[in-house]
Short mmCIF file of C-alpha atoms and ligand atoms in Angstrom, two decimals:
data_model
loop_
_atom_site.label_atom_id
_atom_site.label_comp_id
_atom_site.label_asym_id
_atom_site.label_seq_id
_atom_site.Cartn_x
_atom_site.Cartn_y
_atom_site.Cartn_z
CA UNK G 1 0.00 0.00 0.00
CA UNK G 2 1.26 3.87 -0.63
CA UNK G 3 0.24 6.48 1.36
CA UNK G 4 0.63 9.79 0.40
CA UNK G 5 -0.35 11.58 3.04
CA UNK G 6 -0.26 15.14 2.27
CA UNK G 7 -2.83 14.35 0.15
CA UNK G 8 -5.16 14.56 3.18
CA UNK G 9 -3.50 17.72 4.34
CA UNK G 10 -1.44 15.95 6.94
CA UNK G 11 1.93 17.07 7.11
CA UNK G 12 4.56 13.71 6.76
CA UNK G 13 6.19 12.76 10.59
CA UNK G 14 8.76 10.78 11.76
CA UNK G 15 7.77 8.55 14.51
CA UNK G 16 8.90 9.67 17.93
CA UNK G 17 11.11 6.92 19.74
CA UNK G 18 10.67 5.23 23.54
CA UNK G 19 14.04 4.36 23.81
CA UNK G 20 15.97 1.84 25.90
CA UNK G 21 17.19 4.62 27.82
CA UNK G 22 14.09 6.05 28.32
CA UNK G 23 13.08 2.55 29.63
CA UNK G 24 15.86 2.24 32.33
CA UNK G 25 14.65 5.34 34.32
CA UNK G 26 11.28 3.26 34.97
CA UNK G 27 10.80 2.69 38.98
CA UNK G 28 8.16 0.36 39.83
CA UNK G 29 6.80 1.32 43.42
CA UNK G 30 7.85 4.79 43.43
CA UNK G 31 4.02 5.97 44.97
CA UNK G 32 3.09 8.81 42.99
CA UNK G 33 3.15 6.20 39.70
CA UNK G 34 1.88 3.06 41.64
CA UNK G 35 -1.54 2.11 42.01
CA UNK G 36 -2.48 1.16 45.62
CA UNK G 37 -2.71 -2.35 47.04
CA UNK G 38 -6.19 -3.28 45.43
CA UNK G 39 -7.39 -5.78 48.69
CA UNK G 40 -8.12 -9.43 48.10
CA UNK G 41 -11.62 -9.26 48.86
CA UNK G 42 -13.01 -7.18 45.96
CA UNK G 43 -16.67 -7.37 44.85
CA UNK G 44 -17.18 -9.22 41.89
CA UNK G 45 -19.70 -7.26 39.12
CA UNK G 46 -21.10 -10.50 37.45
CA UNK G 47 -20.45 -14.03 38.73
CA UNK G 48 -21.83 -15.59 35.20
CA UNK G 49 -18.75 -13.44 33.27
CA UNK G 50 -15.80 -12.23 33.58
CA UNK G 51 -14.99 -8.98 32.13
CA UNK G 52 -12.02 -7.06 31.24
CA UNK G 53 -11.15 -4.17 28.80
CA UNK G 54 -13.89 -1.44 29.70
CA UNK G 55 -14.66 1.07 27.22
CA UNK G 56 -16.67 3.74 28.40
CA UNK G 57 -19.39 5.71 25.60
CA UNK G 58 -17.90 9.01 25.06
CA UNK G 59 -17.80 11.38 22.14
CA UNK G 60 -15.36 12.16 19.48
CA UNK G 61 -13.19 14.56 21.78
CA UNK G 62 -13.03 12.23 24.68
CA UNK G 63 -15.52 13.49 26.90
CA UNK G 64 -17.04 10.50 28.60
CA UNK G 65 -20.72 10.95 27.73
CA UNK G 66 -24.08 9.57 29.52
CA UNK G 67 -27.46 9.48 27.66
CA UNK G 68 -30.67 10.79 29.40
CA UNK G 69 -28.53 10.85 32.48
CA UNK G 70 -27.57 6.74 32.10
CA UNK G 71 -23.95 6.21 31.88
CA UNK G 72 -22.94 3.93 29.84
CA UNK G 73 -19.43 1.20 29.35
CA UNK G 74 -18.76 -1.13 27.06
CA UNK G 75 -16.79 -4.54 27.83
CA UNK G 76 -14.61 -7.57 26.53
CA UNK G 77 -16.80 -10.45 28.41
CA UNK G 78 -16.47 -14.13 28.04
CA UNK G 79 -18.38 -16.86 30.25
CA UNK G 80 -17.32 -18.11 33.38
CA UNK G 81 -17.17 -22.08 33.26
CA UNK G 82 -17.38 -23.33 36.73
CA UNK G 83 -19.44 -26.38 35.79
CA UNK G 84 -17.77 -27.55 32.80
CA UNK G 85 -15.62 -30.46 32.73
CA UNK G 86 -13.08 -28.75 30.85
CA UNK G 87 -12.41 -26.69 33.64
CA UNK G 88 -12.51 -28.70 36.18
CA UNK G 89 -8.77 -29.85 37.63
CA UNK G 90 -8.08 -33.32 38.95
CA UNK G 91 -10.16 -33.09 42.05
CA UNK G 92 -13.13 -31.73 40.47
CA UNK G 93 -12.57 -28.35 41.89
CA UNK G 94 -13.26 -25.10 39.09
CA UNK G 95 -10.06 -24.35 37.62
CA UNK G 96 -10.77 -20.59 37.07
CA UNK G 97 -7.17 -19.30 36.65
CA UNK G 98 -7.38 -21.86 33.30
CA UNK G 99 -10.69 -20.47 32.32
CA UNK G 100 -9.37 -17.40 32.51
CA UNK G 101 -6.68 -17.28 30.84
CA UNK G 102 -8.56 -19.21 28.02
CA UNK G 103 -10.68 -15.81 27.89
CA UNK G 104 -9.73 -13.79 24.66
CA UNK G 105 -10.70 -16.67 22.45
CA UNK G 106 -13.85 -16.33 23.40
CA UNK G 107 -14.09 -12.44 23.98
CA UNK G 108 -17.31 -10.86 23.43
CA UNK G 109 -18.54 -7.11 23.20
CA UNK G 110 -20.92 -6.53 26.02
CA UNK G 111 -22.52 -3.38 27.49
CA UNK G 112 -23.58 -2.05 31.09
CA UNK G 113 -25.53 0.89 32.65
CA UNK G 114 -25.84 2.92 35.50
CA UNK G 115 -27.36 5.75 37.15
CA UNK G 116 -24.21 6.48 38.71
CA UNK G 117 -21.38 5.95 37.24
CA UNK G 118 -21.11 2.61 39.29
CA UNK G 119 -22.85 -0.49 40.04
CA UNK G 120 -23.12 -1.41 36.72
CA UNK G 121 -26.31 -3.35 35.60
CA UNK G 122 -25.84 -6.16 32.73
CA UNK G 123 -27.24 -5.06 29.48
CA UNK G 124 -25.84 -7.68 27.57
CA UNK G 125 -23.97 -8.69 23.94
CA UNK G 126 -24.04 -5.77 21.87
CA UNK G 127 -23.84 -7.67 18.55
CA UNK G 128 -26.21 -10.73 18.14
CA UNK G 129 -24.07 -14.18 17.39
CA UNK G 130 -23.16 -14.34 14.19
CA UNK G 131 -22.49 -10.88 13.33
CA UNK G 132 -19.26 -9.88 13.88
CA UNK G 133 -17.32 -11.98 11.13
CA UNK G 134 -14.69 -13.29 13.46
CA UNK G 135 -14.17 -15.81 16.30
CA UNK G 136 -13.12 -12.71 18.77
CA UNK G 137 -14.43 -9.14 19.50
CA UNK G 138 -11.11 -7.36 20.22
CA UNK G 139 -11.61 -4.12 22.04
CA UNK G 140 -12.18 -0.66 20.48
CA UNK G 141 -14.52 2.41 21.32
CA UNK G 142 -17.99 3.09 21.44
CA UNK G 143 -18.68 6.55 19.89
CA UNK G 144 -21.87 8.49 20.95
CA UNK G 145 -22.75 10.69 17.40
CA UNK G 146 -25.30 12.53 18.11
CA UNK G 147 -28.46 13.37 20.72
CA UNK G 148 -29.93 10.71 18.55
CA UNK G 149 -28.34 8.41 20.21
CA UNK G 150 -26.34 6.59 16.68
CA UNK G 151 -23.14 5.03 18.15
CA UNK G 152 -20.31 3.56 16.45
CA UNK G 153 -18.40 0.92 17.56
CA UNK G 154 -14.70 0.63 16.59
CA UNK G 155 -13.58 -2.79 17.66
CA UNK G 156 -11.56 -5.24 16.57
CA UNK G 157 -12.03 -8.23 14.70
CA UNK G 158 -9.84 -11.05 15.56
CA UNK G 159 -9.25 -14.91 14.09
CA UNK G 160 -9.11 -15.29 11.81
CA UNK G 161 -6.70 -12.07 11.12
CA UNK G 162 -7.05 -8.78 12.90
CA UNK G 163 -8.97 -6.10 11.10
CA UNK G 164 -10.24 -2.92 11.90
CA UNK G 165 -13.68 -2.63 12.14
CA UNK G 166 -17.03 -0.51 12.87
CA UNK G 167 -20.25 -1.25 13.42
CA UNK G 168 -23.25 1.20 14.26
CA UNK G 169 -26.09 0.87 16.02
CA UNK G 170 -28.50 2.96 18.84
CA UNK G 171 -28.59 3.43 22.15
CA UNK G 172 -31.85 3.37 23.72
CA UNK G 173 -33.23 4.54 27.33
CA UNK G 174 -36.22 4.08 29.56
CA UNK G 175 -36.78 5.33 32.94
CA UNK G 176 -35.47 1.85 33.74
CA UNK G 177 -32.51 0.88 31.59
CA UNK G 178 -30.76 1.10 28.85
CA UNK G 179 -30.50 -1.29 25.32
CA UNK G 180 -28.55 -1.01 22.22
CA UNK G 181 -30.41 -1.32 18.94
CA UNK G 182 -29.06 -2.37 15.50
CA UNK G 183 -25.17 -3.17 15.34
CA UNK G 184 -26.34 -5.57 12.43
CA UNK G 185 -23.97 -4.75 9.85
CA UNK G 186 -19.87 -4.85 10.43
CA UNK G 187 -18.08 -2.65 8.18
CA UNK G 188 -14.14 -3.84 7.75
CA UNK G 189 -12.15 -0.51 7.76
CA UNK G 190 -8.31 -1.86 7.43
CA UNK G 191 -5.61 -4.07 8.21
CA UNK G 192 -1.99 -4.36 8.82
CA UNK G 193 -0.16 -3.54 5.37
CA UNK G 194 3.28 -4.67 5.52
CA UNK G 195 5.23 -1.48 4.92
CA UNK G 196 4.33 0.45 8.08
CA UNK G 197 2.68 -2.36 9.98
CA UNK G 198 3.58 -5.72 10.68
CA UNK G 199 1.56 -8.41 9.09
CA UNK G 200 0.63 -11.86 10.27
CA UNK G 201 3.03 -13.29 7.97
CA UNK G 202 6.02 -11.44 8.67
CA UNK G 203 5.36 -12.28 12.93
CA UNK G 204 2.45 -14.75 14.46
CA UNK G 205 2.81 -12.86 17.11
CA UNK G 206 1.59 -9.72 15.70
CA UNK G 207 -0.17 -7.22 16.92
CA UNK G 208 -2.69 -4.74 15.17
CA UNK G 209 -5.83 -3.57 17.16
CA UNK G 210 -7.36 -1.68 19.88
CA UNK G 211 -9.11 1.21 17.45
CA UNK G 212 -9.60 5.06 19.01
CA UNK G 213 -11.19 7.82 16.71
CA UNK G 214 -10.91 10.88 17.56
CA UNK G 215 -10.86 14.78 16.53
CA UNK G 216 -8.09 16.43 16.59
CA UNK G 217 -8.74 19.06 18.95
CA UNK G 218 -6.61 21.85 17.18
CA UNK G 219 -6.98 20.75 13.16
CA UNK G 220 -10.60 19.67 13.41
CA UNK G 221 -9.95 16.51 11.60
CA UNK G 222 -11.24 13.10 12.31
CA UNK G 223 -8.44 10.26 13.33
CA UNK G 224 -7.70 7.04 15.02
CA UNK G 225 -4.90 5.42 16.89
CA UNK G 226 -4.19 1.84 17.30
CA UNK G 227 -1.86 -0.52 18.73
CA UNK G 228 0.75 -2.04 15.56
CA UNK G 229 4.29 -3.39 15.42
CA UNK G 230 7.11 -1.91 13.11
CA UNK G 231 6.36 -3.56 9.70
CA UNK G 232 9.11 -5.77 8.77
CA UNK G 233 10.22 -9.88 8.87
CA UNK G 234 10.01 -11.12 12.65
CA UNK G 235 13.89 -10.89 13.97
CA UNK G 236 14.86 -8.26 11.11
CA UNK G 237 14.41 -5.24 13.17
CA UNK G 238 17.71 -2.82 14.14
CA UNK G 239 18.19 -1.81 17.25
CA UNK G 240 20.82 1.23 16.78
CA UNK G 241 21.88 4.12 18.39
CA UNK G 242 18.55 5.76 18.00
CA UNK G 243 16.27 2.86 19.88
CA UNK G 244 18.97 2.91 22.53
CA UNK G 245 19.36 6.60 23.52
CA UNK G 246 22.01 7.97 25.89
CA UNK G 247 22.97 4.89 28.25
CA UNK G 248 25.56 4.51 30.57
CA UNK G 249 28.77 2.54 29.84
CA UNK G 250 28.01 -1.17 29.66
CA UNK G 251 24.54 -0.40 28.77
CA UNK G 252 24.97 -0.81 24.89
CA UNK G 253 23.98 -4.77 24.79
CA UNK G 254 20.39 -5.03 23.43
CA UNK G 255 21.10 -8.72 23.50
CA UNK G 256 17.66 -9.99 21.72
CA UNK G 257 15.66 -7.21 21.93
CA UNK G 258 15.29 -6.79 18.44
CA UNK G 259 12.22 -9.13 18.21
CA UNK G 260 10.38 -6.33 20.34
CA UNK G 261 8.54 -4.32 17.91
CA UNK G 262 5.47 -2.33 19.42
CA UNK G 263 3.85 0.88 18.18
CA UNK G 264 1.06 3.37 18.26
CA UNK G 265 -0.44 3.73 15.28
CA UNK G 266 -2.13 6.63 13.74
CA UNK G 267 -4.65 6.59 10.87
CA UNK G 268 -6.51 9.72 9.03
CA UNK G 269 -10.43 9.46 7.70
CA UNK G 270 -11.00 10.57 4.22
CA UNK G 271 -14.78 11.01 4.98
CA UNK G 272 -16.64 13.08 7.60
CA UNK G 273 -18.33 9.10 9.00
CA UNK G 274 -14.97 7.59 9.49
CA UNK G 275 -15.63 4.97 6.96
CA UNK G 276 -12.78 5.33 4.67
CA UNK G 277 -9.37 5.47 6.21
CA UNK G 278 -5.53 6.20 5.42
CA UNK G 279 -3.02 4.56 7.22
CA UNK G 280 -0.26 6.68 8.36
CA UNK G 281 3.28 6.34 9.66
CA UNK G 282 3.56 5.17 13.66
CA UNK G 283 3.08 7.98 16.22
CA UNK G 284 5.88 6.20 18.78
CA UNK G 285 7.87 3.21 17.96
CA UNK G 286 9.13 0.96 20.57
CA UNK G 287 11.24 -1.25 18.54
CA UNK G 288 14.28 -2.46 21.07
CA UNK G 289 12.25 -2.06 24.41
CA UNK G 290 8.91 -3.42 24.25
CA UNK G 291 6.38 -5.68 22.03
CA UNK G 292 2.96 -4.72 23.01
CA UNK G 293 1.42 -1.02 23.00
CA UNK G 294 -2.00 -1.77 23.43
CA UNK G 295 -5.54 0.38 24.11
CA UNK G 296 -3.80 3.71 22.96
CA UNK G 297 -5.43 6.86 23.96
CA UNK G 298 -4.98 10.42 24.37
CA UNK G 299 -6.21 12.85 26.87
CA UNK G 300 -6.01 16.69 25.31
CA UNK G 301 -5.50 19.08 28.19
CA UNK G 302 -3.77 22.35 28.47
CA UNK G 303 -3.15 22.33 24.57
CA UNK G 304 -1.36 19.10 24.70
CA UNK G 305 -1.51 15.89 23.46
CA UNK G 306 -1.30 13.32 26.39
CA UNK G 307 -0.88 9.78 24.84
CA UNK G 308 -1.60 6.76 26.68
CA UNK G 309 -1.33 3.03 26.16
CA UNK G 310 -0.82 -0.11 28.21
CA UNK G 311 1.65 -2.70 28.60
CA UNK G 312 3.48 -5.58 29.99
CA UNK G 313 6.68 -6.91 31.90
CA UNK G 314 6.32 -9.86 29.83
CA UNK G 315 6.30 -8.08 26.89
CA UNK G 316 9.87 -5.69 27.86
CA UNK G 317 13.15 -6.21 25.84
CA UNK G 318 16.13 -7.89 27.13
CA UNK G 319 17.84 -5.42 29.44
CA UNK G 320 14.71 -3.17 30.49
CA UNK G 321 11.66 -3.71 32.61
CA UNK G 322 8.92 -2.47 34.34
CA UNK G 323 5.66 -3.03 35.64
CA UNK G 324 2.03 -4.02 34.40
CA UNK G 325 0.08 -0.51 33.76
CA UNK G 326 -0.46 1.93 31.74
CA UNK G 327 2.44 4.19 29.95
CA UNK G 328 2.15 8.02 28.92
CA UNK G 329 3.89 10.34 26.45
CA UNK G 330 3.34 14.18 25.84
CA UNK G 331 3.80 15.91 22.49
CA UNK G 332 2.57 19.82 21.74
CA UNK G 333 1.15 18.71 18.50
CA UNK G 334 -0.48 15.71 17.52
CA UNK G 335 2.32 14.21 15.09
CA UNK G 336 5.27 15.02 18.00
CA UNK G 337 7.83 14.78 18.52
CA UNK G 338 6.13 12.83 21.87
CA UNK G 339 8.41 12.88 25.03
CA UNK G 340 7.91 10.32 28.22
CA UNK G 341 6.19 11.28 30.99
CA UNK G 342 7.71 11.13 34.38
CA UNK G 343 11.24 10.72 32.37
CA UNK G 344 10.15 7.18 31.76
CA UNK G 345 7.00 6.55 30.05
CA UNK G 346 5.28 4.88 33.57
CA UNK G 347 2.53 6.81 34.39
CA UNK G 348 0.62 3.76 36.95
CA UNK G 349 2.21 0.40 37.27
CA UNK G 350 1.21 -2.27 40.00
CA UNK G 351 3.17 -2.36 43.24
CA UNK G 352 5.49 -5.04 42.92
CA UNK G 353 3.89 -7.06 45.58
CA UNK G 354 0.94 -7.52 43.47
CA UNK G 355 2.13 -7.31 39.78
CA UNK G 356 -1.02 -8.91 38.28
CA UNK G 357 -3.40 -6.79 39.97
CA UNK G 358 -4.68 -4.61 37.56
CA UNK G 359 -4.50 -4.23 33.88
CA UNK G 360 -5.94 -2.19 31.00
CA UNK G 361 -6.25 0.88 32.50
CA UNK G 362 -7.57 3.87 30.49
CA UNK G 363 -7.09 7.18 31.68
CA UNK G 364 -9.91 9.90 31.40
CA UNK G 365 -9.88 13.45 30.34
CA UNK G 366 -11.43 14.15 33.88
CA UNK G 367 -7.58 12.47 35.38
CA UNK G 368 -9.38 9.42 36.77
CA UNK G 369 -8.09 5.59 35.89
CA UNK G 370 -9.90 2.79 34.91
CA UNK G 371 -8.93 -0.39 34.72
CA UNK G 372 -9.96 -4.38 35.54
CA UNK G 373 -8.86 -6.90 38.60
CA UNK G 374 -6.28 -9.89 36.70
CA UNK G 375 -5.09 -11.62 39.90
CA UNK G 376 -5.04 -10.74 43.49
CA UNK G 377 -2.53 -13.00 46.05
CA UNK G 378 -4.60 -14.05 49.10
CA UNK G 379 -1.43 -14.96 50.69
CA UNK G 380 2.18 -13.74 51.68
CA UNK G 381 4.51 -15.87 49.46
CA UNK G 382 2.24 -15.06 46.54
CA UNK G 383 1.25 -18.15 45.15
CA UNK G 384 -2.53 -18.36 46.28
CA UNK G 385 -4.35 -15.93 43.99
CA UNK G 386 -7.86 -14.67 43.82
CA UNK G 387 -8.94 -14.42 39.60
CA UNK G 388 -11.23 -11.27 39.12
CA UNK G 389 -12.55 -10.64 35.98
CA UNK G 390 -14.28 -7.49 37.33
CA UNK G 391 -13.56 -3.55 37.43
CA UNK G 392 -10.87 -2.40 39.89
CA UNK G 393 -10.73 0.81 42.04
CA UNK G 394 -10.97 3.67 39.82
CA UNK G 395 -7.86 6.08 40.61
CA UNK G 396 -7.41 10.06 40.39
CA UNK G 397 -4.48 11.14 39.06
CA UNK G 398 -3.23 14.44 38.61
CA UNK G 399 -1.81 15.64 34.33
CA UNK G 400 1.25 18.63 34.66
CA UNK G 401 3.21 19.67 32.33
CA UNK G 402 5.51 16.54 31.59
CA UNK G 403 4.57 14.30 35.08
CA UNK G 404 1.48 12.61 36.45
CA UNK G 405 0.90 12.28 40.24
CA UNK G 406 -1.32 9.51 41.74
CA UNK G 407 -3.75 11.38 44.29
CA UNK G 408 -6.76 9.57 44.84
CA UNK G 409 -8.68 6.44 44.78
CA UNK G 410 -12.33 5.62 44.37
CA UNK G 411 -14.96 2.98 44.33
CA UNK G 412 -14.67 -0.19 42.04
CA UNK G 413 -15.64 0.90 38.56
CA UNK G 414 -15.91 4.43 38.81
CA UNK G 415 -16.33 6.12 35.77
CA UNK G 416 -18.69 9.28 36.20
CA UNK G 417 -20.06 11.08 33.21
CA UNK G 418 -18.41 13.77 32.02
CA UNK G 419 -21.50 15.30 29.83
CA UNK G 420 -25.08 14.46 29.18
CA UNK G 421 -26.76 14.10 26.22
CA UNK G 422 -30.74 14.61 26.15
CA UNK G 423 -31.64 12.28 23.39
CA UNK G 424 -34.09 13.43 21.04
C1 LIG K 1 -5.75 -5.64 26.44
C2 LIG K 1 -5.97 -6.56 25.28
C3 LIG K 1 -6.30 -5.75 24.02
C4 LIG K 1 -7.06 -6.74 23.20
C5 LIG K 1 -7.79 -7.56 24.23
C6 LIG K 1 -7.88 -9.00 23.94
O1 LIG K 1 -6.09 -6.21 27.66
O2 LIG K 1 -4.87 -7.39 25.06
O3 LIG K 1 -5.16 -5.24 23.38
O4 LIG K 1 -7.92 -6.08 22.31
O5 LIG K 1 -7.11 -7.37 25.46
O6 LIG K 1 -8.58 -9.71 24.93
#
C-alpha cells in the first residue's frame, strides 16, 4: 500500500522513539506512579462473566458521555465455566485461573448501565451471534454521534486475522434501563499492510488492534490510533543508536531485543463518517524495548496531546523492565515529537507485591483511571491468587506539564459522566 499523506492535508512525521534509555529510568513502586494495594476481597460485578477491557461511551473529543442521564461502558466479556468439565482440575474443583486465561478466544462485546457511574447493571452482547465476522471481539470504542443516540463501535475483529472494524447501532433509554439497537452490519475498515505495519506473515505474534477515533482538537480533523508493530520480517528489526538513547557505559547490549517491535499507530479518515481510512506512519515506535502497546489513547489538556497506552513486563526487551500498567507520552502537536512522561513513560504500574493486579487501564480526560482486577494473592509468598474478571478501584491522578501524580482512589468501577446528552 502507498500512502501519500499530504494528500489529506497531513503534514509527513517521523515517529517519535521510547528508547531503551528512556526505559531504564522506569521505577516500579515509586508511589506517585503506583496504584495502591487493590485488597483481596473485591466485589465481583457479574459471577456468570468475567470482564475485562472497559470502554466507556464518550464522544469524538473524549468526553465521557451519559445518555438521558444513564452512563454507559462497554466490555470484553467471556463466560465463566465453573461447571464444565473442561475446567474442572483433577479433584473436580473449578479451575478458574485456566478459564481465565482461556478468555480472549472467546471475547465478546458486552454493554452495562448505570445511574451512577457505578454499580453497573448487565445489558448484555451488543452484537447478536453471528455478526461480527470473526471468532473474537477485540476491544475498540464506542462513539456516541449525536443526541440521537447513533453510536459507532470501533472494535476489533480477531481470528481469523485482525482487522479494523465498525459497526453502528443505537442506544436506547427508559426510565429503567438502557439497550442497544441495530449493530447488524460490520463494516471492515483496514488491516496491517506490511510497509508500516507488521503483518501476520512477517510475525504470528503480531499485533494490530485496539481502534480510538478521535478529533483532533486543534486541526478539526477526524483520526484514530491503534496498537501495531514496526512492519518488517520477525527478527529483522535494528536496534541502533537511536532505539537505545544515551545509556551509561556497559549499557549498549540489546542482547535480543530486536524481536520487540510495538507501536502506536495513527490513521486519518478521508470522509466526515470515518468509513474510509488512510493509514499513516507510527506515532511512537518501541522497537528495542517493548512488544505490546495496546488500548492507545490520548487525553487533550492544556493544549497538549497526552498519549496513553498499556503494557506488559512480559512483553519488555532484554535489558529493560517495568511493571504491568499503563504508559504516557506528551507531544505539543499531535504528530510530536512525543516525550515520556515522568522521564520514563510509567505513568501507573502495580506495586510489585501484586504485579497482576490490575490491567488495561484507560485514563480519562477528567484524570481518573480505569482499569480491571487480573489476579489478586490471598497470601504472603504469593502463590494463592484470587482471579477477578471485574472492574478495579478507579484512581485520580493528577496531568502537569511533563509528570502525572497519583492522588486519589475511588470505588470499584468508577467512571462518572463527564457530559449528558438529552436524546431526542
Ligand atoms: C488488552 C488486550 C487488548 C485486546 C484484548 C484481547 O487487555 O490485550 O489489546 O484487544 O485485550 O482480549
Amino acid at each position: 500500500m502507498k500512502t501519500n499523506p499530504e494528500k489529506f492535508g497531513v503534514t509527513p512525521h517521523q515517529p517519535s522513539l521510547w528508547t531503551r534509555a528512556d526505559a531504564l529510568k522506569v521505577r516500579a513502586d515509586d508511589p506517585t506512579t503506583t496504584q495502591p494495594l487493590v485488597r483481596a476481597d473485591f466485589p465481583v460485578l457479574n459471577n456468570d462473566v468475567f470482564i475485562w477491557d472497559t470502554m466507556p461511551l464518550r464522544d469524538l473529543d473524549g468526553n465521557v458521555t451519559s445518555v438521558d442521564g444513564w452512563s454507559v461502558i462497554f466490555t470484553l466479556t467471556a463466560d465463566r465455566h465453573p461447571n464444565d468439565p473442561q475446567y474442572l482440575d483433577e479433584d473436580g474443583n473449578y479451575d478458574i485461573l485456566r478459564d481465565w486465561n482461556d478468555r480472549h478466544g472467546r471475547a465478546k462485546m458486552y454493554y452495562w448501565f448505570s445511574r451512577t457511574g457505578k454499580n453497573w447493571e448487565f445489558g448484555g452482547r451488543v452484537m447478536a451471534e453471528g455478526v461480527s465476522p470473526t471468532a473474537r471481539e477485540w476491544a475498540g470504542t464506542p462513539i456516541l454521534l449525536n443526541d440521537r443516540g447513533e453510536v459507532d463501535l470501533y472494535y476489533t475483529a480477531v481470528t481469523p486475522g485482525a482487522t479494523i472494524v465498525k459497526v453502528r447501532g443505537r442506544v436506547v433509554t427508559t426510565e429503567h434501563g438502557v439497550s442497544m439497537v441495530g449493530f447488524e452490519k460490520v463494516k471492515p475498515l483496514f488491516e496491517a499492510d506490511g510497509n508500516m505495519y507488521q503483518t501476520e506473515a512477517q510475525n504470528a505474534f503480531w499485533g494490530f488492534r485496539d481502534p480510538w477515533p478521535f478529533r483532533d482538537p486543534k486541526d478539526g480533523k477526524l483520526y484514530m490510533l491503534f496498537e501495531g508493530n514496526v512492519a518488517g520480517e520477525r527478527g529483522s528489526h535494528k536496534v541502533g543508536e537511536a532505539e537505545i538513547g544515551d545509556v551509561p557505559p556497559g549499557y549498549e547490549d540489546v542482547g535480543n531485543s530486536r524481536y520487540q517491535t510495538a507501536c502506536v499507530g495513527i490513521a486519518v479518515a478521508r470522509d466526515a463518517d470515518g468509513d474510509d481510512w488512510e493509514m499513516l506512519p507510527p506515532l511512537l515506535t518501541a522497537v528495542g524495548v517493548n512488544d505490546q502497546t495496546e488500548r492507545p489513547h490520548f487525553v487533550f489538556q492544556d493544549g497538549k496531546y497526552y498519549l496513553f497506552t498499556i503494557s506488559h513486563t512480559f512483553t519488555y526487551a532484554d535489558g529493560v523492565t517495568g511493571p504491568d500498567g499503563v504508559y504516557g507520552f506528551v507531544a505539543d502537536s499531535l504528530f510530536g515529537p512525543y516525550v515520556p512522561l515522568n522521564g520514563s513513560g510509567l505513568v501507573l504500574g502495580n506495586p510489585s507485591s501484586q504485579p497482576f493486579q490490575t490491567y488495561s487501564h484507560y485514563v480519562m480526560p477528567n484524570g481518573l483511571v480505569t482499569s480491571f482486577i487480573d489476579s489478586v494473592p490471598t497470601d504472603e509468598t504469593g502463590t494463592q491468587i484470587r482471579v477477578g474478571g471485574t472492574e478495579a478501584p478507579t484512581v485520580g491522578m493528577k496531568i502537569k506539564g511533563l509528570q502525572t501524580f497519583v492522588v486519589a482512589e475511588y470505588d470499584y468501577g468508577y467512571i462518572p459522566p463527564m457530559l449528558d446528552v438529552t436524546l431526542k
